[in-house]
C-alpha positions as a Markdown table, in Angstrom:
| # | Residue | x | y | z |
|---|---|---|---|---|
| 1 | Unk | -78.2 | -78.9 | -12.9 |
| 2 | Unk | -75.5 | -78.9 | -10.2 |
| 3 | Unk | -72.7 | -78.6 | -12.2 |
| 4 | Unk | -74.6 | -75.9 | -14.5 |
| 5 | Unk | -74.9 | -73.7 | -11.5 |
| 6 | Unk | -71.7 | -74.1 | -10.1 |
| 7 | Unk | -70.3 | -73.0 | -13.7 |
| 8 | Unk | -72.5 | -69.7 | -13.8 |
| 9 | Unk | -71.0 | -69.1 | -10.3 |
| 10 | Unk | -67.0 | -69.4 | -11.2 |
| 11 | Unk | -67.9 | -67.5 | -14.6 |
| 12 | Unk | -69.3 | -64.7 | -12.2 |
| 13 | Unk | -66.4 | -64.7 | -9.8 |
| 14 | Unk | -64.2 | -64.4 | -12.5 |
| 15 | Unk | -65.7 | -61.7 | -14.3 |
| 16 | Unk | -66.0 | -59.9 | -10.7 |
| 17 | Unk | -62.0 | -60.6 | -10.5 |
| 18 | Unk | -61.3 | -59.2 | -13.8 |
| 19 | Unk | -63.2 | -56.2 | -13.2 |
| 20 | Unk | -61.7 | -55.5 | -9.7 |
| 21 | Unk | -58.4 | -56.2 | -11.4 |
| 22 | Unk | -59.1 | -53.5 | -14.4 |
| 23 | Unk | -59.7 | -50.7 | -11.5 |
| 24 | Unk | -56.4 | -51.4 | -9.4 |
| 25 | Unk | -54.5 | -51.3 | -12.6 |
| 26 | Unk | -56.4 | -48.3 | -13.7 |
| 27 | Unk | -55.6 | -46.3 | -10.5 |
| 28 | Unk | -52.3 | -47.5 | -10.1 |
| 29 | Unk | -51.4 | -45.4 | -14.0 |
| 30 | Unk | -53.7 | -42.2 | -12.5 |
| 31 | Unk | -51.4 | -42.3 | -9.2 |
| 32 | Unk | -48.4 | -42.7 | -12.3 |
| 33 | Unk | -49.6 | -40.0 | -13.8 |
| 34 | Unk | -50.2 | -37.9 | -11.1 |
| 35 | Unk | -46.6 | -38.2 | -9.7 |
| 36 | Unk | -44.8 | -35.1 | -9.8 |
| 37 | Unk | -41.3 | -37.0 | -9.8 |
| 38 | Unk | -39.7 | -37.5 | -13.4 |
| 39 | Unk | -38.1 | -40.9 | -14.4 |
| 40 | Unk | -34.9 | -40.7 | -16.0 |
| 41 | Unk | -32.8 | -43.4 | -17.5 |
| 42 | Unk | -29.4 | -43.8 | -19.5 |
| 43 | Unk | -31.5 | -42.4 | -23.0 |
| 44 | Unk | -32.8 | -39.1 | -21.2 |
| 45 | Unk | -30.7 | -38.7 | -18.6 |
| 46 | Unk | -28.0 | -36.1 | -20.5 |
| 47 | Unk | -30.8 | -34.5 | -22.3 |
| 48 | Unk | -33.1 | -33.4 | -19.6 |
| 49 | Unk | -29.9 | -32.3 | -17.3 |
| 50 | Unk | -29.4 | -29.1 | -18.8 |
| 51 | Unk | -32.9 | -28.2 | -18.8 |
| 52 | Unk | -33.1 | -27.3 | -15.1 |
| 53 | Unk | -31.7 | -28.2 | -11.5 |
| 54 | Unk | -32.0 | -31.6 | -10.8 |
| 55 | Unk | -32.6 | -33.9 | -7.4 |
| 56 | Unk | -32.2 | -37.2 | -8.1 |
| 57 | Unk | -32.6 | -40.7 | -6.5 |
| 58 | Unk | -30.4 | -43.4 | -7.9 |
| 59 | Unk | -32.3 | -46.8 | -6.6 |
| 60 | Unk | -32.4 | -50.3 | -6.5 |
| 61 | Unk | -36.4 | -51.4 | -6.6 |
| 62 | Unk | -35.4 | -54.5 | -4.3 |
| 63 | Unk | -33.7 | -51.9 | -1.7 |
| 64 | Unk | -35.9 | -51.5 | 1.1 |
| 65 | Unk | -34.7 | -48.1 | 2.3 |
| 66 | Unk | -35.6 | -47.1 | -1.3 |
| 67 | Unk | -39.3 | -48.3 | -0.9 |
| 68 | Unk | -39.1 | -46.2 | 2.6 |
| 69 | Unk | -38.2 | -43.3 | 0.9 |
| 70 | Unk | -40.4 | -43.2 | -2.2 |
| 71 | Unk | -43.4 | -41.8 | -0.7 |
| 72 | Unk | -41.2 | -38.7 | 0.9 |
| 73 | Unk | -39.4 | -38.4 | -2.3 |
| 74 | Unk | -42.9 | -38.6 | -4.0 |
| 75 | Unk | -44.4 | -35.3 | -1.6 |
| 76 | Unk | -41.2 | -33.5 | -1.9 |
| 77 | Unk | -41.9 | -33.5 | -5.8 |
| 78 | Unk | -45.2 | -32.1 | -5.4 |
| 79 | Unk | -43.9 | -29.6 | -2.5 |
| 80 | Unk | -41.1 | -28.5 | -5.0 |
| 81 | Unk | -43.7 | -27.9 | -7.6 |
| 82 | Unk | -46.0 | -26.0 | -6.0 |
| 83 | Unk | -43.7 | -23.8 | -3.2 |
| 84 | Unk | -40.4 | -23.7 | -6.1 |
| 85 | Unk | -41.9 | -22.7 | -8.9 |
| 86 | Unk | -40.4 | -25.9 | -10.9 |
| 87 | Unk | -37.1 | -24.6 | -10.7 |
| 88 | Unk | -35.7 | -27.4 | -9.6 |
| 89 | Unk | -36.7 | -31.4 | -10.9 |
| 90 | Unk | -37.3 | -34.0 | -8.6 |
| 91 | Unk | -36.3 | -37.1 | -10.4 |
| 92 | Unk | -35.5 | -41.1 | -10.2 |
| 93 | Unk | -32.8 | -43.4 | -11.8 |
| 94 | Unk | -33.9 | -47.1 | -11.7 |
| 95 | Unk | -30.1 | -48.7 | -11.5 |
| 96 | Unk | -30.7 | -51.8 | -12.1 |
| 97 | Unk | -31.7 | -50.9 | -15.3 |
| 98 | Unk | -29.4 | -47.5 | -16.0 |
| 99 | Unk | -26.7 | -49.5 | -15.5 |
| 100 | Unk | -23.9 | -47.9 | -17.2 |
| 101 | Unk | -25.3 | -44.4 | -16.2 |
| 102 | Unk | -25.1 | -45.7 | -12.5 |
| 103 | Unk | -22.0 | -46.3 | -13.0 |
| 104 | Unk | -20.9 | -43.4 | -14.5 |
| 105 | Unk | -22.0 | -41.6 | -11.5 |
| 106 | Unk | -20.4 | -43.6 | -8.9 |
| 107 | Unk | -23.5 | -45.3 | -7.5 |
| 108 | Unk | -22.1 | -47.4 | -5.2 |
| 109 | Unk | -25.1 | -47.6 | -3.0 |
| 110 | Unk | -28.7 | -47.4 | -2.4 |
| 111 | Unk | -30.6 | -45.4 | -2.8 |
| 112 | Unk | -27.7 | -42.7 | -4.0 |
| 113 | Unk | -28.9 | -39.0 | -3.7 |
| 114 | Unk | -27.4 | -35.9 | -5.6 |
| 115 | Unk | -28.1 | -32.6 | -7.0 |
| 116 | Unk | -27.3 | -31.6 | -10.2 |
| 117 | Unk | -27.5 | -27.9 | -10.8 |
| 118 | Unk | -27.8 | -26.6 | -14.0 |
| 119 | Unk | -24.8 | -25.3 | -15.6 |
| 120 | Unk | -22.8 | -26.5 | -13.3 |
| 121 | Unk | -20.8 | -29.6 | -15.0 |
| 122 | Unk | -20.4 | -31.6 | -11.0 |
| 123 | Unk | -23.6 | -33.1 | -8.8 |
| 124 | Unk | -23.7 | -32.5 | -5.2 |
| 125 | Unk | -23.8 | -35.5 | -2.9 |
| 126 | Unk | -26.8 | -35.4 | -0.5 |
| 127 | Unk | -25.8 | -37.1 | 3.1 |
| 128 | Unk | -28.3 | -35.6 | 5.4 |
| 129 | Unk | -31.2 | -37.0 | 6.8 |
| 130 | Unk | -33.9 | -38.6 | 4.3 |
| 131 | Unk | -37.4 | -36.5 | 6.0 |
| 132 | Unk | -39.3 | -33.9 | 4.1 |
| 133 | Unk | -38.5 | -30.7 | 5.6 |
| 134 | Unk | -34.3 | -31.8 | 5.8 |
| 135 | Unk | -34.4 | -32.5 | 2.0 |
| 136 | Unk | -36.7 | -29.3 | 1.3 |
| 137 | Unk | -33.8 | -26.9 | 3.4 |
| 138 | Unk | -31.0 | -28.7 | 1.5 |
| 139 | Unk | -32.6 | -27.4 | -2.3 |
| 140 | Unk | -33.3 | -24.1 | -1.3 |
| 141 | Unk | -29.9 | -23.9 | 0.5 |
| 142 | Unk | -28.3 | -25.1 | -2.8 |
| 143 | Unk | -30.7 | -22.9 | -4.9 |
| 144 | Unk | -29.6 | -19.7 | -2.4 |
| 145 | Unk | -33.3 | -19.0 | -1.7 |
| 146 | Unk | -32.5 | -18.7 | 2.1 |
| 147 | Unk | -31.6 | -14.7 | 3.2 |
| 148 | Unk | -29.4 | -13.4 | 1.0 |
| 149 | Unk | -26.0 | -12.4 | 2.6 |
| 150 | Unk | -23.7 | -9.5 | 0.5 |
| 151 | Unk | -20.1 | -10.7 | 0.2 |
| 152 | Unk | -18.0 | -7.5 | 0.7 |
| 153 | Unk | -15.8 | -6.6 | -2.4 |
| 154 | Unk | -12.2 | -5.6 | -2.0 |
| 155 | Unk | -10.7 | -4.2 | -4.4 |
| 156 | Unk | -6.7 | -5.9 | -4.8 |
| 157 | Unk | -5.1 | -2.5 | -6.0 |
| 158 | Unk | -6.6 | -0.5 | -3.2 |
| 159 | Unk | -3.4 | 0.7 | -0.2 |
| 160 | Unk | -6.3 | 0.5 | 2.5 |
| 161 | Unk | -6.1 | -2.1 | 4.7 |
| 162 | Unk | -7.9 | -5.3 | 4.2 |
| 163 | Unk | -11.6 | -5.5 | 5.6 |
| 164 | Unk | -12.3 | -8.7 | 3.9 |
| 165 | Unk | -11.7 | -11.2 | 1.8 |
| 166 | Unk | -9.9 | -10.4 | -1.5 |
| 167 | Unk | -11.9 | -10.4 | -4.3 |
| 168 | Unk | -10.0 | -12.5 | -7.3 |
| 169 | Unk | -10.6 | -12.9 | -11.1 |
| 170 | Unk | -8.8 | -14.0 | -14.0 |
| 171 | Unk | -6.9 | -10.5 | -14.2 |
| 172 | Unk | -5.2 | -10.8 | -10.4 |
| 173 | Unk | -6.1 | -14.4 | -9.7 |
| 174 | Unk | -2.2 | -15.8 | -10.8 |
| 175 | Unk | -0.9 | -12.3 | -10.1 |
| 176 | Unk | -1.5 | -12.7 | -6.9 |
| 177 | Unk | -1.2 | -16.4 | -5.6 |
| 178 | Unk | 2.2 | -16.3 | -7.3 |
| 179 | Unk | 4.1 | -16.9 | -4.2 |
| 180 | Unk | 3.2 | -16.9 | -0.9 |
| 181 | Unk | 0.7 | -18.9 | 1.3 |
| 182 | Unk | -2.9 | -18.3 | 0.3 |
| 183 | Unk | -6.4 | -18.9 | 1.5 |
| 184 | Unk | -8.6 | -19.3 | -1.1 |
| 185 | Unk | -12.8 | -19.8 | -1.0 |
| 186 | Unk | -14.3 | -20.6 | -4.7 |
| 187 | Unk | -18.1 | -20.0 | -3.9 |
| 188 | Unk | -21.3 | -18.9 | -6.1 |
| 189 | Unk | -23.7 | -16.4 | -4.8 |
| 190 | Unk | -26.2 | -18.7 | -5.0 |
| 191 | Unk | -24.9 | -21.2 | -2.7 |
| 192 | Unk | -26.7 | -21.2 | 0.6 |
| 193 | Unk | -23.7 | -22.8 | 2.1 |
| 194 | Unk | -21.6 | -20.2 | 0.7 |
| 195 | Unk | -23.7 | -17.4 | 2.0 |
| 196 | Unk | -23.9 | -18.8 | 5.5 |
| 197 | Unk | -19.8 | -18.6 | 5.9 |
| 198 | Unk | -19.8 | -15.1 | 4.2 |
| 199 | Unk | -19.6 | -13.1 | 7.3 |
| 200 | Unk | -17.4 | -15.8 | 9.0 |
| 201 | Unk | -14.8 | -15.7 | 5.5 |
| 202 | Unk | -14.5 | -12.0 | 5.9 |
| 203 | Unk | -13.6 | -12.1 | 9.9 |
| 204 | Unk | -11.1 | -14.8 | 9.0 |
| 205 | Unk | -9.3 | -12.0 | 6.5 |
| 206 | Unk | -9.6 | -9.3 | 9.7 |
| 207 | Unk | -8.3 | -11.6 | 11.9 |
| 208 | Unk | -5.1 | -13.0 | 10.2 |
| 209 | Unk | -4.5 | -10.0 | 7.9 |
| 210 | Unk | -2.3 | -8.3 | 10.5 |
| 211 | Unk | 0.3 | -11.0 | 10.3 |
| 212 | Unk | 0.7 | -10.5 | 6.7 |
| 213 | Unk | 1.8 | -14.0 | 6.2 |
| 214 | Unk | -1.1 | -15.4 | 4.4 |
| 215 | Unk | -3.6 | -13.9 | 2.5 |
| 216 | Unk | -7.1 | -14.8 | 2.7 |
| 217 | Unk | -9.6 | -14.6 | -1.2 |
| 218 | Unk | -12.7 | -15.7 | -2.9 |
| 219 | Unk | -13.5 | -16.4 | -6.1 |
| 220 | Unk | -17.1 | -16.0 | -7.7 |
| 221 | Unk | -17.4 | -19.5 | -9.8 |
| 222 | Unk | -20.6 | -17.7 | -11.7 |
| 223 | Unk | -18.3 | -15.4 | -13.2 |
| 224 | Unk | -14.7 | -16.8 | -13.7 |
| 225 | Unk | -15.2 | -20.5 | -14.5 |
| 226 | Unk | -12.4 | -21.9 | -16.7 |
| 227 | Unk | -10.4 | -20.5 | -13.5 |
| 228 | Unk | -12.3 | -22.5 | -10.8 |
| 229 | Unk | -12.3 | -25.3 | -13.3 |
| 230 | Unk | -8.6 | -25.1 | -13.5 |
| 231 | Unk | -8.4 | -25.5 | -9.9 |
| 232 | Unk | -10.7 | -28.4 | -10.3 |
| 233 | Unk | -13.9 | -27.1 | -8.4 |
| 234 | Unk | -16.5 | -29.4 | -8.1 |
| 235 | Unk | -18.8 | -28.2 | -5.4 |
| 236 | Unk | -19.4 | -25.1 | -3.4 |
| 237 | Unk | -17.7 | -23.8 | -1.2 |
| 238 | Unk | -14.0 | -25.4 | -1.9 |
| 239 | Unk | -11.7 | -24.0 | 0.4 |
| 240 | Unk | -7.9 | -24.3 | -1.1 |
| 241 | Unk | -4.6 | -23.8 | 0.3 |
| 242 | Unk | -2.4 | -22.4 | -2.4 |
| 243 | Unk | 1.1 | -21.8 | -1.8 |
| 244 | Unk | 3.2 | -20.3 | -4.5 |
| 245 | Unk | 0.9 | -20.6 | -7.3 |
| 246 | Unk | 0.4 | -24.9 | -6.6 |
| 247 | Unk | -2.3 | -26.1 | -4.6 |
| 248 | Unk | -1.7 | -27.9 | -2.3 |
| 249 | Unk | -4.6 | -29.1 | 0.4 |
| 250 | Unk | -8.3 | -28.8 | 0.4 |
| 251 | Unk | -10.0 | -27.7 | 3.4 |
| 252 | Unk | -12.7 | -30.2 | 4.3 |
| 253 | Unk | -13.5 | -29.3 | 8.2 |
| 254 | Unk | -15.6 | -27.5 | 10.0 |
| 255 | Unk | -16.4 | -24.1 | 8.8 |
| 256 | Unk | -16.3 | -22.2 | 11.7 |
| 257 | Unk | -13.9 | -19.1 | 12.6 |
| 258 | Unk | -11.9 | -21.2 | 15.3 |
| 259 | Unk | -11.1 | -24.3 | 12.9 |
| 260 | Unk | -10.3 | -22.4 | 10.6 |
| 261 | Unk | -7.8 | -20.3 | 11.9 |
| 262 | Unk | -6.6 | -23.8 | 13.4 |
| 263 | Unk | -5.8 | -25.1 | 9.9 |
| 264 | Unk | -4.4 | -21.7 | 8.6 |
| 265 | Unk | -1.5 | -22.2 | 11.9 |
| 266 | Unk | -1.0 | -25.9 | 11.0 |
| 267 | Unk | -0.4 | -24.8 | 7.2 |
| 268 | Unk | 1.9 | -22.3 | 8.6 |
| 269 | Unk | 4.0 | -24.9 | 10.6 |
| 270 | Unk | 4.4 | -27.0 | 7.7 |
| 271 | Unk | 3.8 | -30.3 | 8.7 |
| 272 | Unk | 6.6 | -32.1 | 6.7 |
| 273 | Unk | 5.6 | -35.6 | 8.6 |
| 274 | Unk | 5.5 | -38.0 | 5.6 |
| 275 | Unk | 2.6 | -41.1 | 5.7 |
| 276 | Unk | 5.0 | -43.4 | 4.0 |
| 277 | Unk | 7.1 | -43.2 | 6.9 |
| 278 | Unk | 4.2 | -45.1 | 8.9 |
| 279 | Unk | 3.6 | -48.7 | 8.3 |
| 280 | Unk | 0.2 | -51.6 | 8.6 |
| 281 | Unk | -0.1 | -52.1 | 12.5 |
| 282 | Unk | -2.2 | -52.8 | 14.9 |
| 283 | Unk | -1.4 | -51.8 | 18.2 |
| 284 | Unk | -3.2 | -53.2 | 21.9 |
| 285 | Unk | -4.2 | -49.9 | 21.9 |
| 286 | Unk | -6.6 | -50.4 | 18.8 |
| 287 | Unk | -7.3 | -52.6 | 16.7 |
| 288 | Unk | -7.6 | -50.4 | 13.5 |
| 289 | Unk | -5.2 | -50.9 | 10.9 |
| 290 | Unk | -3.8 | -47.8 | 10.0 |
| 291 | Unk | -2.8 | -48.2 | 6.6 |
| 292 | Unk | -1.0 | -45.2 | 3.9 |
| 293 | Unk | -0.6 | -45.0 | 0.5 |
| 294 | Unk | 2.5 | -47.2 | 0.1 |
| 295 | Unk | 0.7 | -50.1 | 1.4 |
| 296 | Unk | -2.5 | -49.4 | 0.8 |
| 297 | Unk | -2.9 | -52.1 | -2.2 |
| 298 | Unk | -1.7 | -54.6 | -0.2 |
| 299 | Unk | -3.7 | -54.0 | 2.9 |
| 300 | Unk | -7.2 | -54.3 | 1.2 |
| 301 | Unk | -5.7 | -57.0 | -1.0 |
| 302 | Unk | -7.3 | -60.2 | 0.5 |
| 303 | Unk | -10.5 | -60.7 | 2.4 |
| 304 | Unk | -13.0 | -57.6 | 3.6 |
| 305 | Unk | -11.6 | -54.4 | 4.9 |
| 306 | Unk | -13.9 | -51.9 | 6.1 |
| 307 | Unk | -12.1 | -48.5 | 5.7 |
| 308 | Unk | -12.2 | -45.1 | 7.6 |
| 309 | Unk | -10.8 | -42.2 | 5.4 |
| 310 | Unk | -10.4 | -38.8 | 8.2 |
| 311 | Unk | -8.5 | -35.9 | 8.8 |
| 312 | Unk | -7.6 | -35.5 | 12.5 |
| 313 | Unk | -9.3 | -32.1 | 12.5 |
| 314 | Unk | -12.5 | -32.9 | 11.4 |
| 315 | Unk | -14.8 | -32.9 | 14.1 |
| 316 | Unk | -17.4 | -35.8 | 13.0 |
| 317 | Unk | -14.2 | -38.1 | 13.1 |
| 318 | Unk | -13.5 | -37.0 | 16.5 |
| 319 | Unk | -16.5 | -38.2 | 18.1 |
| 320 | Unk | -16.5 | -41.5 | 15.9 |
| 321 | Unk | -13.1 | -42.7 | 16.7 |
| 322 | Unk | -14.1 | -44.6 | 19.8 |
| 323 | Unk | -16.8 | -46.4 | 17.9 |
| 324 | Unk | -14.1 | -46.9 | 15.2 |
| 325 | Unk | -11.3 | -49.0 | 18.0 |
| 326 | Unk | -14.5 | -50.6 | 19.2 |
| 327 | Unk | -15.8 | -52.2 | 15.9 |
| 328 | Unk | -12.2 | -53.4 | 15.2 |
| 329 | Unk | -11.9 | -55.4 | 18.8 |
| 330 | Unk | -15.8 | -56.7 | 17.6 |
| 331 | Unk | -13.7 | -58.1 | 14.3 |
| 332 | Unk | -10.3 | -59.1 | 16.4 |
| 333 | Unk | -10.0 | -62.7 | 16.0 |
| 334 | Unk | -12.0 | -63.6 | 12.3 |
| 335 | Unk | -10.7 | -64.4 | 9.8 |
| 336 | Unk | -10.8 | -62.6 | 6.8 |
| 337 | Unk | -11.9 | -59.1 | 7.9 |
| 338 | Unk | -10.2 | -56.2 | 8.8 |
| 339 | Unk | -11.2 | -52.6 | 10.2 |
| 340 | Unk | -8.9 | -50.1 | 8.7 |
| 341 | Unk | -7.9 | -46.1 | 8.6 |
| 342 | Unk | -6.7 | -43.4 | 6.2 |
| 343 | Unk | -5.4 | -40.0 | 7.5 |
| 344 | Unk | -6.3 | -38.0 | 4.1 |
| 345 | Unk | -4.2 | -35.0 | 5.5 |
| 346 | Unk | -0.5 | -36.9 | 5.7 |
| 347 | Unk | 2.1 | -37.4 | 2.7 |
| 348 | Unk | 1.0 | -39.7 | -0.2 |
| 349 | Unk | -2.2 | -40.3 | 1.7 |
| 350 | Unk | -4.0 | -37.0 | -0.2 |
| 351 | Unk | -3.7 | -38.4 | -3.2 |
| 352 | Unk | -4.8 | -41.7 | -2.2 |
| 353 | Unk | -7.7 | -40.0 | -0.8 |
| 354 | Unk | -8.3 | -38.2 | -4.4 |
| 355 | Unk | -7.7 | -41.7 | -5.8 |
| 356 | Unk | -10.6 | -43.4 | -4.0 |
| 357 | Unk | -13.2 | -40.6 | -4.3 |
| 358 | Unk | -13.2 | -39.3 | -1.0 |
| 359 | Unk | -15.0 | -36.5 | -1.0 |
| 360 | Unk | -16.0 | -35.8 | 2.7 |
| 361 | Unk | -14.8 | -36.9 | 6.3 |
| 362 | Unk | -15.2 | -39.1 | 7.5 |
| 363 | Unk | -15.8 | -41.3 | 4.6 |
| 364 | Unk | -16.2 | -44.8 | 5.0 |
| 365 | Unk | -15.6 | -47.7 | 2.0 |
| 366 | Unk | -16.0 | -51.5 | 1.6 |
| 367 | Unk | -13.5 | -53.4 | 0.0 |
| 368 | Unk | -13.4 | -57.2 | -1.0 |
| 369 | Unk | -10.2 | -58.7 | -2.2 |
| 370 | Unk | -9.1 | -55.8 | -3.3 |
| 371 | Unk | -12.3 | -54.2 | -5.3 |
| 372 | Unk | -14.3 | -51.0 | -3.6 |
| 373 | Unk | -17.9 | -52.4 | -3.0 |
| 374 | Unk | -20.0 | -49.8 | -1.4 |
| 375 | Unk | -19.7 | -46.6 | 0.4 |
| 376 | Unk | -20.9 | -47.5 | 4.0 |
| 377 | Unk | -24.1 | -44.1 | 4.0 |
| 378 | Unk | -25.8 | -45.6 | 7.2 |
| 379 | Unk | -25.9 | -44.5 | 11.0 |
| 380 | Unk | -22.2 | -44.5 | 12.8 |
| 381 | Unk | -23.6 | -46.4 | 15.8 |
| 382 | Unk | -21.2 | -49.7 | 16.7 |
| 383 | Unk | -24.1 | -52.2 | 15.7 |
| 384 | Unk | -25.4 | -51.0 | 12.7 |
| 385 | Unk | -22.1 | -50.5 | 11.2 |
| 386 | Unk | -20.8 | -54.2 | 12.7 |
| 387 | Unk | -24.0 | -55.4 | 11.1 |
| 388 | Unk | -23.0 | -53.7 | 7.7 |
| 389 | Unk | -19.7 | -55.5 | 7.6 |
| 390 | Unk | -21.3 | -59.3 | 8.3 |
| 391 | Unk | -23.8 | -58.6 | 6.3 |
| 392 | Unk | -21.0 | -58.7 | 3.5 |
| 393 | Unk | -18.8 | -61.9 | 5.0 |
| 394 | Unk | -22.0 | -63.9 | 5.5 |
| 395 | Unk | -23.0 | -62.9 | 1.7 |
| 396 | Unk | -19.1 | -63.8 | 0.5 |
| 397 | Unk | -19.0 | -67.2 | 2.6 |
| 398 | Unk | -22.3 | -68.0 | 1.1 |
| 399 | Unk | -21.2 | -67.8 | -1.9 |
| 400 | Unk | -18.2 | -69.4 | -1.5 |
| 401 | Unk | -19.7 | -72.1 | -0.1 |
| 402 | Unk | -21.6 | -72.6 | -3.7 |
């Protein structure tokens, strides 16, 4: 009789179990269902692209700053849908599974963010901070749904003097840069970026067009692309330096009026220093190893080496140098690891810089024995970054160890 009644007892429980089980299952599909972001992968990835703009998160399910982020990424989504009008896609890229796609787009961490906007063959790398209302301003900045501003159109034939920026297209474009040091923005009109600098691009033409040395354009991307793909634009706004039809640097600093009249004068002086000139050291007064593009091969050769690519003007390397000389001396003394520079301004070091993908400053990459790991995305404080860097030795002599 016992044993009876303890059998109808553990049948019960486990009907009960399989009931309660049924229902989570159920609502966790309805909460699937529900979800306003769209999962991509490496079979629908190219066919859904074209269809709209695109934001999307290239994760890791194991990455726990992914799992932070999923429940933003899920109410920006639903924000988009309902405040956007669904003209932009709020999507997600499982890597572990897209593989080769992840790949193909450079994914060298997690979780990887980047706009795609239609028509446009090059994504946009998002680097801001990961809360709703920063990732909501960066779409509608990208989308140019913030205030329009009117770029002023000059006409390149005209004998008045310049007010502006010159407008260029295909018909003056080559005309034009044929000689001489030039200035040139490629933007769309859409751009929110692009708008923002419109008034500051025009005062830059007032306020060097008097010394009739340099000549300061734009170029509307919307309407004269096999030109801006010829110059290799991949993102808005590129500012180029052309001089005598070649380019020859990209302006990646700050965009206001000052630092960019800085860089015109530096053009001007032609800085003829070459980086190959400079070798590997590390001086008592830092212990960064500056490397350049003649020995950069050999510098990240063996062990890990934790790289800083720059440009002395840019003001966000500035303020991390310090923090840069103090997580070398952290690393002075083991084995194995360096702490290493790049000025992506100086001689061979540009195309280096092209080489290696930087696309910002500063940029910061992880090499072991000789192979780019991951692009270090995290906070520029001392610890966090120290902690990025043994986080990989401690992962390498485990497995070593093996």
């Amino acid at each position: 009789m016992y044993f009876q009644t303890s059998f109808r007892d553990m049948q019960c429980s486990i009907f009960i179990a399989i009931i309660l089980l049924m229902k989570w299952v159920s609502g966790n599909e309805a909460n699937s269902d529900t979800s306003q972001v769209v999962k991509l992968d490496g079979d629908t990835f190219q066919a859904e692209l074209p269809k709209s703009h695109h934001f999307v998160m290239f994760f890791a399910p194991w990455c726990g700053h992914c799992e932070r982020l999923k429940p933003t990424w899920a109410e920006l989504a639903t924000t988009v849908k309902s405040k956007l009008n669904e003209e932009v896609k709020i999507a997600e890229v499982d890597c572990t599974t897209a593989t080769s796609l992840c790949s193909q787009q450079d994914v060298t961490g997690y979780p990887t963010l980047k706009f795609f906007t239609k028509g446009v063959a090059e994504s946009q790398r998002y680097r801001g901070p990961r809360d709703l209302p920063s990732l909501l301003t960066f779409i509608k900045e990208t989308l140019g749904l913030a205030e329009s501003i009117n770029e002023n159109v000059v006409d390149t034939k005209s004998d008045e003097p310049v007010k502006g920026a010159l407008d260029l297209s295909e018909d003056n474009f080559h005309l034009h840069v044929a000689s001489g040091d030039h200035f040139v923005k490629f933007f769309a009109p859409w751009c929110g970026h692009c708008q923002k600098m419109a008034g500051t691009w025009d005062n830059l033409a007032q306020s060097v067009g008097q010394e009739n040395s340099v000549t300061i354009g734009k170029v509307d991307c919307t309407q004269f692309r096999d030109l801006c793909n010829e110059f290799e634009v991949k993102g808005y706004p590129t500012l180029l330096w052309i001089k005598d039809g070649k380019k020859v640097e990209k302006y990646q600093g700050s965009r206001t009026h000052e630092d960019l009249k800085s860089f015109i004068e530096r053009m001007k002086k032609g800085n003829t220093e070459t980086a190959d000139a400079k070798t590997a050291t590390v001086t008592s007064s830092s212990p960064v190893v500056q490397l350049v593009g003649s020995n950069f091969e050999n510098g990240i050769a063996s062990g890990v080496t934790f790289v800083k690519f720059y440009a002395p003007w840019c003001g966000h390397c500035k303020r991390m140098s310090p923090t840069w000389d103090e997580l070398g001396t952290k690393f002075v003394g083991k084995t194995g690891v360096k702490i290493a520079k790049v000025d992506c301004t100086e001689g061979s070091n540009r195309q280096l810089c092209a080489d290696q993908k930087v696309n910002g400053f500063p940029t910061m990459f992880l090499y072991s024995n000789g192979e780019k790991v991951e692009e270090y995305d995290g906070n520029r404080s001392l610890d966090d970054m120290f902690s990025f860097v043994a986080k990989l030795m401690n992962d390498k002599q485990a497995k070593d160890e093996l």
